Amino acid sequence: MENRWLEILYHTYHQRLYLFALSLAKDEASAEDLVSETFIKLGVSNLKSEKEIEAWLFRVLKNQFIDTYRKNHRILDEGQYQVEWLVDPYDATKKYIKDEQKRWLYRKIYTLSDKERNVMLLSLVSQLDDVEIAQLLKISLDHIRSIRYRVKQKLIAYAKEEEML
Amino acid sequence: MNEDKKIDDLLSMDTKDIDQKTFKKIKHGMNMNFVKRMLVYTLIVALVLAGAYFGINKLKELTSYNPVNEKIEGYYNVFGDEEDSIDRQDFQMLVSAYISVANPGVVYVPLFGDGSYTNLGSGNYEYYGKYISYLDRINYGESEDIIEVSNRRIQLNTMFHVYQFYSKDKQITDEDNYPQLSENEIAKQHEALKKDIDNLPESAQVDISISFDKSMSFDQFVTYKQGILADVDVQYIATNIRDINTLGFSPLYFPQVCSTSYPGLCGDVVYTEEGLKEVYASSLKLLKDHSEFLQRAINYPYVIDVINDEVDKLKNDETKIYGIRLVVDKQTALKLLQDENTYYMQVFDAKFSPLQK
């Protein structure tokens, strides 16, 4: 098949890109649009190795989000944005997270602050290392680690409360 | 620690990465895709550029001066031959008319028909014909002279002698720039010329110009012609001298244009005051009516004003004849040199016999 390579990439990265896109756009349709536009840009990229693909995809997706929302005057400052949730994340992730318990936990993550949510999602759904996440979100390595530790404690407490642990 | 592990398991997603082998395939596919896109873009850009190039050229041709569009008003074919009127090239007739008015000593023999010109594109043309001198009565050989036409200029590529005529009584204006001759100079020149002509064989033909001692009216000129030049053809009649240029007309070599607008250019000239005036008036009007041609063909822009002045002068009967150019035999040349009406005579060329090619 002529575009088989695009299909392979789509199957491999679509789910994790969508979960991160949903974290940014807080809307199912906008998240799907962001993922599609990211894949369209793949055609003109100049990637040298397989290790670069994922970081490149997340970077393009984030930039695509900033561009789109800047056009709509919804970006207040660099990295700070005000987007209201238009859907319940529990429903919006149904297609990609089948396990209900897991989906409840992810719902909890989606309700965190922007910074905490993005750090956790990139740590959980992507294969990016902390350095790549720090570069992508433009925050320090220590900050990433402390956010992740703090959120994990919150999630443990929540899981206990819900008798998942 | 145990809780940490459990929560990690709960949150973990089943993700896998692309291996190097798959990436190579992907990269190959991406490259092919890129190449295809580049090919399509290149093709589109090439098509756009080619379209623009041809479009601009076409536009240039449409907006450029096109000598093929020159048309002589009121043209009719005296022989009633339709083919002849299709083959006629009005531009060639204009060149011929201009040469007969402004280039004494030169005749333009144009080539007519399909091969008379080449369209070089972008408003550039080449027209073919041949320049001959008054001494070359027959046009030998190929039409090898080329007139180059571009949007801005018509390069006639003709050669002519400067300062062919002098005048004693012409009012010299500030713009005029030709030397005055002293009596002494004239006497010396006449003496040398007489010697040279004396040395020619009796059969010799001489191409000369005569500057008149006193400018003549058309009427006076006809009387003069009937006297000393009764059996001689006058090739050129000079009616205006300005700078190095001369303006006038040829009663022999005007273009044969049969048109209701220019009646003086059809058939043989009637050697009367009216007949000569008609040739001159028609020649001037033909040029004046084709300003696009004239502006490009003339090297000295003031000549256009001179042509306009001459049209007015002719209307008001103020035209003066300053001299003539003609081909004569040895004895006539000597007679003209001594004639009281001759102020200054120049010899441009000679051949030993009328049979000499």
PDB file of C-alpha atoms in Angstrom, chain B residues 92-326:
ATOM      1  CA  GLN B  92       7.785  48.462 -46.868  1.00  0.00           C
ATOM      2  CA  MET B  93       6.142  51.302 -48.810  1.00  0.00           C
ATOM      3  CA  LEU B  94       6.541  53.601 -45.803  1.00  0.00           C
ATOM      4  CA  VAL B  95      10.244  52.782 -45.593  1.00  0.00           C
ATOM      5  CA  SER B  96      10.556  53.481 -49.296  1.00  0.00           C
ATOM      6  CA  ALA B  97       8.720  56.792 -48.872  1.00  0.00           C
ATOM      7  CA  TYR B  98      10.887  57.856 -45.938  1.00  0.00           C
ATOM      8  CA  ILE B  99      14.117  57.012 -47.791  1.00  0.00           C
ATOM      9  CA  SER B 100      12.918  58.940 -50.871  1.00  0.00           C
ATOM     10  CA  VAL B 101      12.252  62.000 -48.685  1.00  0.00           C
ATOM     11  CA  ALA B 102      15.165  62.017 -46.249  1.00  0.00           C
ATOM     12  CA  ASN B 103      18.015  60.065 -47.832  1.00  0.00           C
ATOM     13  CA  PRO B 104      19.163  61.739 -51.077  1.00  0.00           C
ATOM     14  CA  GLY B 105      21.286  59.362 -53.120  1.00  0.00           C
ATOM     15  CA  VAL B 106      19.607  56.193 -51.822  1.00  0.00           C
ATOM     16  CA  VAL B 107      16.675  54.206 -53.190  1.00  0.00           C
ATOM     17  CA  TYR B 108      14.998  51.459 -51.184  1.00  0.00           C
ATOM     18  CA  VAL B 109      13.818  48.509 -53.243  1.00  0.00           C
ATOM     19  CA  PRO B 110      11.608  46.501 -50.900  1.00  0.00           C
ATOM     20  CA  LEU B 111      10.912  42.807 -51.070  1.00  0.00           C
ATOM     21  CA  PHE B 112       7.197  42.061 -51.161  1.00  0.00           C
ATOM     22  CA  GLY B 113       5.173  38.946 -50.467  1.00  0.00           C
ATOM     23  CA  ASP B 114       5.351  36.291 -47.746  1.00  0.00           C
ATOM     24  CA  GLY B 115       9.141  36.196 -47.489  1.00  0.00           C
ATOM     25  CA  SER B 116       9.517  39.939 -47.126  1.00  0.00           C
ATOM     26  CA  TYR B 117       9.684  39.813 -43.367  1.00  0.00           C
ATOM     27  CA  THR B 118      10.285  37.535 -40.378  1.00  0.00           C
ATOM     28  CA  ASN B 119       8.461  37.801 -37.097  1.00  0.00           C
ATOM     29  CA  LEU B 120      11.135  37.200 -34.449  1.00  0.00           C
ATOM     30  CA  GLY B 121       8.619  37.273 -31.580  1.00  0.00           C
ATOM     31  CA  SER B 122       8.174  39.687 -28.663  1.00  0.00           C
ATOM     32  CA  GLY B 123       7.412  42.530 -31.071  1.00  0.00           C
ATOM     33  CA  ASN B 124      10.646  42.153 -33.068  1.00  0.00           C
ATOM     34  CA  TYR B 125      10.659  41.881 -36.866  1.00  0.00           C
ATOM     35  CA  GLU B 126      13.090  41.793 -39.744  1.00  0.00           C
ATOM     36  CA  TYR B 127      12.115  43.249 -43.106  1.00  0.00           C
ATOM     37  CA  TYR B 128      14.081  42.601 -46.268  1.00  0.00           C
ATOM     38  CA  GLY B 129      14.926  44.809 -49.212  1.00  0.00           C
ATOM     39  CA  LYS B 130      17.882  46.434 -50.903  1.00  0.00           C
ATOM     40  CA  TYR B 131      19.390  49.906 -50.875  1.00  0.00           C
ATOM     41  CA  ILE B 132      20.763  51.016 -54.210  1.00  0.00           C
ATOM     42  CA  SER B 133      22.433  54.241 -55.287  1.00  0.00           C
ATOM     43  CA  TYR B 134      21.263  56.510 -58.120  1.00  0.00           C
ATOM     44  CA  LEU B 135      24.065  55.146 -60.262  1.00  0.00           C
ATOM     45  CA  ASP B 136      22.852  51.538 -59.874  1.00  0.00           C
ATOM     46  CA  ARG B 137      19.891  51.724 -62.207  1.00  0.00           C
ATOM     47  CA  ILE B 138      19.266  48.006 -62.053  1.00  0.00           C
ATOM     48  CA  ASN B 139      18.839  46.063 -58.841  1.00  0.00           C
ATOM     49  CA  TYR B 140      21.276  43.153 -59.018  1.00  0.00           C
ATOM     50  CA  GLY B 141      21.373  40.184 -56.654  1.00  0.00           C
ATOM     51  CA  GLU B 142      19.581  39.270 -53.479  1.00  0.00           C
ATOM     52  CA  SER B 143      17.605  41.598 -51.247  1.00  0.00           C
ATOM     53  CA  GLU B 144      20.236  41.454 -48.575  1.00  0.00           C
ATOM     54  CA  ASP B 145      19.560  44.604 -46.583  1.00  0.00           C
ATOM     55  CA  ILE B 146      17.717  44.093 -43.331  1.00  0.00           C
ATOM     56  CA  ILE B 147      15.502  46.568 -41.547  1.00  0.00           C
ATOM     57  CA  GLU B 148      15.274  45.690 -37.870  1.00  0.00           C
ATOM     58  CA  VAL B 149      12.039  46.558 -36.109  1.00  0.00           C
ATOM     59  CA  SER B 150      11.609  46.487 -32.345  1.00  0.00           C
ATOM     60  CA  ASN B 151       9.014  47.996 -30.090  1.00  0.00           C
ATOM     61  CA  ARG B 152      11.047  51.167 -29.615  1.00  0.00           C
ATOM     62  CA  ARG B 153      12.998  51.536 -32.802  1.00  0.00           C
ATOM     63  CA  ILE B 154      13.129  50.896 -36.532  1.00  0.00           C
ATOM     64  CA  GLN B 155      16.751  50.414 -37.546  1.00  0.00           C
ATOM     65  CA  LEU B 156      16.868  51.273 -41.246  1.00  0.00           C
ATOM     66  CA  ASN B 157      20.575  50.413 -41.590  1.00  0.00           C
ATOM     67  CA  THR B 158      21.067  52.816 -44.466  1.00  0.00           C
ATOM     68  CA  MET B 159      24.142  54.884 -45.347  1.00  0.00           C
ATOM     69  CA  PHE B 160      23.989  58.395 -46.775  1.00  0.00           C
ATOM     70  CA  HIS B 161      26.324  61.305 -47.337  1.00  0.00           C
ATOM     71  CA  VAL B 162      26.029  64.186 -44.911  1.00  0.00           C
ATOM     72  CA  TYR B 163      26.217  67.886 -45.920  1.00  0.00           C
ATOM     73  CA  GLN B 164      25.005  67.239 -49.469  1.00  0.00           C
ATOM     74  CA  PHE B 165      23.603  70.741 -49.974  1.00  0.00           C
ATOM     75  CA  TYR B 166      24.633  74.273 -49.034  1.00  0.00           C
ATOM     76  CA  SER B 167      22.721  77.499 -49.294  1.00  0.00           C
ATOM     77  CA  LYS B 168      23.722  81.118 -49.507  1.00  0.00           C
ATOM     78  CA  ASP B 169      20.339  82.583 -48.845  1.00  0.00           C
ATOM     79  CA  LYS B 170      18.904  80.162 -46.289  1.00  0.00           C
ATOM     80  CA  GLN B 171      18.389  81.831 -42.962  1.00  0.00           C
ATOM     81  CA  ILE B 172      20.669  80.033 -40.545  1.00  0.00           C
ATOM     82  CA  THR B 173      18.966  79.430 -37.205  1.00  0.00           C
ATOM     83  CA  ASP B 174      20.601  78.579 -33.884  1.00  0.00           C
ATOM     84  CA  GLU B 175      19.684  74.943 -34.333  1.00  0.00           C
ATOM     85  CA  ASP B 176      21.369  74.732 -37.713  1.00  0.00           C
ATOM     86  CA  ASN B 177      24.773  73.238 -37.620  1.00  0.00           C
ATOM     87  CA  TYR B 178      26.368  73.157 -41.007  1.00  0.00           C
ATOM     88  CA  PRO B 179      29.464  74.972 -42.164  1.00  0.00           C
ATOM     89  CA  GLN B 180      29.283  77.987 -44.404  1.00  0.00           C
ATOM     90  CA  LEU B 181      31.549  77.988 -47.428  1.00  0.00           C
ATOM     91  CA  SER B 182      33.814  80.895 -48.266  1.00  0.00           C
ATOM     92  CA  GLU B 183      34.102  82.212 -51.843  1.00  0.00           C
ATOM     93  CA  ASN B 184      37.706  81.126 -51.859  1.00  0.00           C
ATOM     94  CA  GLU B 185      36.865  77.578 -50.826  1.00  0.00           C
ATOM     95  CA  ILE B 186      34.179  77.311 -53.475  1.00  0.00           C
ATOM     96  CA  ALA B 187      36.491  78.594 -56.217  1.00  0.00           C
ATOM     97  CA  LYS B 188      39.213  76.133 -55.240  1.00  0.00           C
ATOM     98  CA  GLN B 189      36.782  73.266 -55.084  1.00  0.00           C
ATOM     99  CA  HIS B 190      35.293  74.117 -58.499  1.00  0.00           C
ATOM    100  CA  GLU B 191      38.728  74.237 -60.036  1.00  0.00           C
ATOM    101  CA  ALA B 192      39.692  70.847 -58.634  1.00  0.00           C
ATOM    102  CA  LEU B 193      36.353  69.358 -59.608  1.00  0.00           C
ATOM    103  CA  LYS B 194      36.635  70.653 -63.171  1.00  0.00           C
ATOM    104  CA  LYS B 195      40.033  69.006 -63.458  1.00  0.00           C
ATOM    105  CA  ASP B 196      38.726  65.713 -62.142  1.00  0.00           C
ATOM    106  CA  ILE B 197      35.704  65.674 -64.423  1.00  0.00           C
ATOM    107  CA  ASP B 198      37.866  66.647 -67.410  1.00  0.00           C
ATOM    108  CA  ASN B 199      39.935  63.555 -66.768  1.00  0.00           C
ATOM    109  CA  LEU B 200      36.912  61.272 -67.034  1.00  0.00           C
ATOM    110  CA  PRO B 201      36.147  59.490 -70.315  1.00  0.00           C
ATOM    111  CA  GLU B 202      33.341  60.931 -72.417  1.00  0.00           C
ATOM    112  CA  SER B 203      31.133  57.940 -71.572  1.00  0.00           C
ATOM    113  CA  ALA B 204      31.374  58.611 -67.831  1.00  0.00           C
ATOM    114  CA  GLN B 205      28.302  58.941 -65.599  1.00  0.00           C
ATOM    115  CA  VAL B 206      28.568  61.151 -62.533  1.00  0.00           C
ATOM    116  CA  ASP B 207      26.374  61.176 -59.433  1.00  0.00           C
ATOM    117  CA  ILE B 208      26.316  64.823 -58.337  1.00  0.00           C
ATOM    118  CA  SER B 209      24.496  67.308 -56.156  1.00  0.00           C
ATOM    119  CA  ILE B 210      23.954  70.913 -57.148  1.00  0.00           C
ATOM    120  CA  SER B 211      23.325  73.546 -54.501  1.00  0.00           C
ATOM    121  CA  PHE B 212      21.581  76.486 -56.105  1.00  0.00           C
ATOM    122  CA  ASP B 213      23.010  79.973 -55.994  1.00  0.00           C
ATOM    123  CA  LYS B 214      19.576  81.216 -55.058  1.00  0.00           C
ATOM    124  CA  SER B 215      16.760  79.011 -53.783  1.00  0.00           C
ATOM    125  CA  MET B 216      13.967  78.489 -56.305  1.00  0.00           C
ATOM    126  CA  SER B 217      10.212  78.215 -56.217  1.00  0.00           C
ATOM    127  CA  PHE B 218       8.608  75.189 -57.908  1.00  0.00           C
ATOM    128  CA  ASP B 219       7.736  77.360 -60.855  1.00  0.00           C
ATOM    129  CA  GLN B 220      11.308  78.649 -61.236  1.00  0.00           C
ATOM    130  CA  PHE B 221      12.620  75.126 -60.874  1.00  0.00           C
ATOM    131  CA  VAL B 222      10.442  73.776 -63.707  1.00  0.00           C
ATOM    132  CA  THR B 223      11.806  76.524 -65.988  1.00  0.00           C
ATOM    133  CA  TYR B 224      15.362  75.750 -64.897  1.00  0.00           C
ATOM    134  CA  LYS B 225      14.834  72.018 -65.553  1.00  0.00           C
ATOM    135  CA  GLN B 226      13.447  72.693 -69.036  1.00  0.00           C
ATOM    136  CA  GLY B 227      16.570  74.662 -69.820  1.00  0.00           C
ATOM    137  CA  ILE B 228      19.896  73.169 -68.882  1.00  0.00           C
ATOM    138  CA  LEU B 229      18.443  69.809 -67.760  1.00  0.00           C
ATOM    139  CA  ALA B 230      15.902  69.271 -70.537  1.00  0.00           C
ATOM    140  CA  ASP B 231      17.160  65.754 -71.290  1.00  0.00           C
ATOM    141  CA  VAL B 232      18.257  64.818 -67.788  1.00  0.00           C
ATOM    142  CA  ASP B 233      16.339  63.078 -65.010  1.00  0.00           C
ATOM    143  CA  VAL B 234      16.471  64.815 -61.655  1.00  0.00           C
ATOM    144  CA  GLN B 235      16.650  62.186 -58.940  1.00  0.00           C
ATOM    145  CA  TYR B 236      16.148  64.305 -55.859  1.00  0.00           C
ATOM    146  CA  ILE B 237      14.901  67.801 -55.096  1.00  0.00           C
ATOM    147  CA  ALA B 238      16.120  69.285 -51.786  1.00  0.00           C
ATOM    148  CA  THR B 239      13.569  71.507 -50.069  1.00  0.00           C
ATOM    149  CA  ASN B 240      14.986  71.788 -46.573  1.00  0.00           C
ATOM    150  CA  ILE B 241      18.520  71.717 -45.195  1.00  0.00           C
ATOM    151  CA  ARG B 242      18.929  71.363 -41.481  1.00  0.00           C
ATOM    152  CA  ASP B 243      22.040  70.210 -39.658  1.00  0.00           C
ATOM    153  CA  ILE B 244      23.428  67.194 -41.524  1.00  0.00           C
ATOM    154  CA  ASN B 245      20.001  66.241 -42.815  1.00  0.00           C
ATOM    155  CA  THR B 246      18.189  67.112 -45.984  1.00  0.00           C
ATOM    156  CA  LEU B 247      14.493  66.874 -46.658  1.00  0.00           C
ATOM    157  CA  GLY B 248      12.987  66.796 -50.088  1.00  0.00           C
ATOM    158  CA  PHE B 249      11.538  64.302 -52.513  1.00  0.00           C
ATOM    159  CA  SER B 250      12.403  62.194 -55.472  1.00  0.00           C
ATOM    160  CA  PRO B 251      10.382  62.740 -58.640  1.00  0.00           C
ATOM    161  CA  LEU B 252      11.740  59.388 -59.874  1.00  0.00           C
ATOM    162  CA  TYR B 253      11.943  57.021 -56.923  1.00  0.00           C
ATOM    163  CA  PHE B 254       8.880  57.671 -54.781  1.00  0.00           C
ATOM    164  CA  PRO B 255       6.995  54.518 -53.720  1.00  0.00           C
ATOM    165  CA  GLN B 256       4.313  53.564 -56.186  1.00  0.00           C
ATOM    166  CA  VAL B 257       1.281  53.764 -53.915  1.00  0.00           C
ATOM    167  CA  CYS B 258      -2.084  54.101 -55.562  1.00  0.00           C
ATOM    168  CA  SER B 259      -4.274  55.604 -52.909  1.00  0.00           C
ATOM    169  CA  THR B 260      -7.026  58.167 -52.922  1.00  0.00           C
ATOM    170  CA  SER B 261      -5.363  59.755 -49.878  1.00  0.00           C
ATOM    171  CA  TYR B 262      -1.970  60.202 -51.595  1.00  0.00           C
ATOM    172  CA  PRO B 263      -2.693  60.821 -55.293  1.00  0.00           C
ATOM    173  CA  GLY B 264       0.824  62.099 -56.015  1.00  0.00           C
ATOM    174  CA  LEU B 265       2.379  58.681 -55.486  1.00  0.00           C
ATOM    175  CA  CYS B 266       0.643  56.767 -58.285  1.00  0.00           C
ATOM    176  CA  GLY B 267       2.094  56.566 -61.777  1.00  0.00           C
ATOM    177  CA  ASP B 268       4.664  58.855 -63.399  1.00  0.00           C
ATOM    178  CA  VAL B 269       5.232  62.393 -62.195  1.00  0.00           C
ATOM    179  CA  VAL B 270       3.925  65.247 -64.281  1.00  0.00           C
ATOM    180  CA  TYR B 271       6.829  67.683 -64.557  1.00  0.00           C
ATOM    181  CA  THR B 272       4.928  70.839 -63.755  1.00  0.00           C
ATOM    182  CA  GLU B 273       4.721  72.981 -60.644  1.00  0.00           C
ATOM    183  CA  GLU B 274       1.487  71.225 -59.631  1.00  0.00           C
ATOM    184  CA  GLY B 275       2.776  67.762 -60.551  1.00  0.00           C
ATOM    185  CA  LEU B 276       5.911  68.104 -58.425  1.00  0.00           C
ATOM    186  CA  LYS B 277       3.999  69.647 -55.535  1.00  0.00           C
ATOM    187  CA  GLU B 278       1.598  66.711 -55.598  1.00  0.00           C
ATOM    188  CA  VAL B 279       4.422  64.174 -55.251  1.00  0.00           C
ATOM    189  CA  TYR B 280       6.003  66.130 -52.405  1.00  0.00           C
ATOM    190  CA  ALA B 281       2.692  66.754 -50.629  1.00  0.00           C
ATOM    191  CA  SER B 282       1.691  63.083 -50.879  1.00  0.00           C
ATOM    192  CA  SER B 283       5.100  61.886 -49.643  1.00  0.00           C
ATOM    193  CA  LEU B 284       4.974  64.218 -46.630  1.00  0.00           C
ATOM    194  CA  LYS B 285       1.352  63.377 -45.827  1.00  0.00           C
ATOM    195  CA  LEU B 286       2.023  59.644 -46.061  1.00  0.00           C
ATOM    196  CA  LEU B 287       4.781  59.964 -43.468  1.00  0.00           C
ATOM    197  CA  LYS B 288       2.859  62.360 -41.258  1.00  0.00           C
ATOM    198  CA  ASP B 289      -0.155  60.016 -41.212  1.00  0.00           C
ATOM    199  CA  HIS B 290       2.038  57.188 -39.899  1.00  0.00           C
ATOM    200  CA  SER B 291       3.456  58.782 -36.768  1.00  0.00           C
ATOM    201  CA  GLU B 292       4.142  55.430 -35.013  1.00  0.00           C
ATOM    202  CA  PHE B 293       6.422  54.496 -37.888  1.00  0.00           C
ATOM    203  CA  LEU B 294       7.997  57.922 -38.140  1.00  0.00           C
ATOM    204  CA  GLN B 295       8.849  58.254 -34.450  1.00  0.00           C
ATOM    205  CA  ARG B 296      10.719  54.971 -34.510  1.00  0.00           C
ATOM    206  CA  ALA B 297      12.414  55.372 -37.879  1.00  0.00           C
ATOM    207  CA  ILE B 298      13.902  58.853 -37.409  1.00  0.00           C
ATOM    208  CA  ASN B 299      17.268  59.202 -35.712  1.00  0.00           C
ATOM    209  CA  TYR B 300      16.919  62.935 -35.182  1.00  0.00           C
ATOM    210  CA  PRO B 301      13.610  63.806 -33.478  1.00  0.00           C
ATOM    211  CA  TYR B 302      13.616  67.363 -34.874  1.00  0.00           C
ATOM    212  CA  VAL B 303      13.082  65.923 -38.367  1.00  0.00           C
ATOM    213  CA  ILE B 304       9.444  65.268 -37.382  1.00  0.00           C
ATOM    214  CA  ASP B 305       9.025  69.015 -36.740  1.00  0.00           C
ATOM    215  CA  VAL B 306      10.747  69.763 -40.048  1.00  0.00           C
ATOM    216  CA  ILE B 307       8.282  67.464 -41.854  1.00  0.00           C
ATOM    217  CA  ASN B 308       5.362  69.229 -40.168  1.00  0.00           C
ATOM    218  CA  ASP B 309       6.819  72.641 -41.101  1.00  0.00           C
ATOM    219  CA  GLU B 310       7.248  71.523 -44.691  1.00  0.00           C
ATOM    220  CA  VAL B 311       3.581  70.459 -44.894  1.00  0.00           C
ATOM    221  CA  ASP B 312       2.565  73.975 -43.790  1.00  0.00           C
ATOM    222  CA  LYS B 313       5.053  75.665 -46.092  1.00  0.00           C
ATOM    223  CA  LEU B 314       3.793  73.685 -49.056  1.00  0.00           C
ATOM    224  CA  LYS B 315       0.209  74.632 -48.245  1.00  0.00           C
ATOM    225  CA  ASN B 316       1.184  78.326 -48.051  1.00  0.00           C
ATOM    226  CA  ASP B 317       3.273  78.115 -51.222  1.00  0.00           C
ATOM    227  CA  GLU B 318       6.453  78.947 -49.297  1.00  0.00           C
ATOM    228  CA  THR B 319       8.490  75.876 -50.209  1.00  0.00           C
ATOM    229  CA  LYS B 320      11.952  76.631 -51.559  1.00  0.00           C
ATOM    230  CA  ILE B 321      14.184  74.366 -53.580  1.00  0.00           C
ATOM    231  CA  TYR B 322      17.794  74.538 -52.446  1.00  0.00           C
ATOM    232  CA  GLY B 323      19.336  72.020 -54.756  1.00  0.00           C
ATOM    233  CA  ILE B 324      19.087  68.788 -56.676  1.00  0.00           C
ATOM    234  CA  ARG B 325      20.825  65.485 -56.924  1.00  0.00           C
ATOM    235  CA  LEU B 326      21.131  63.736 -60.243  1.00  0.00           C
TER     236      LEU B 326
END
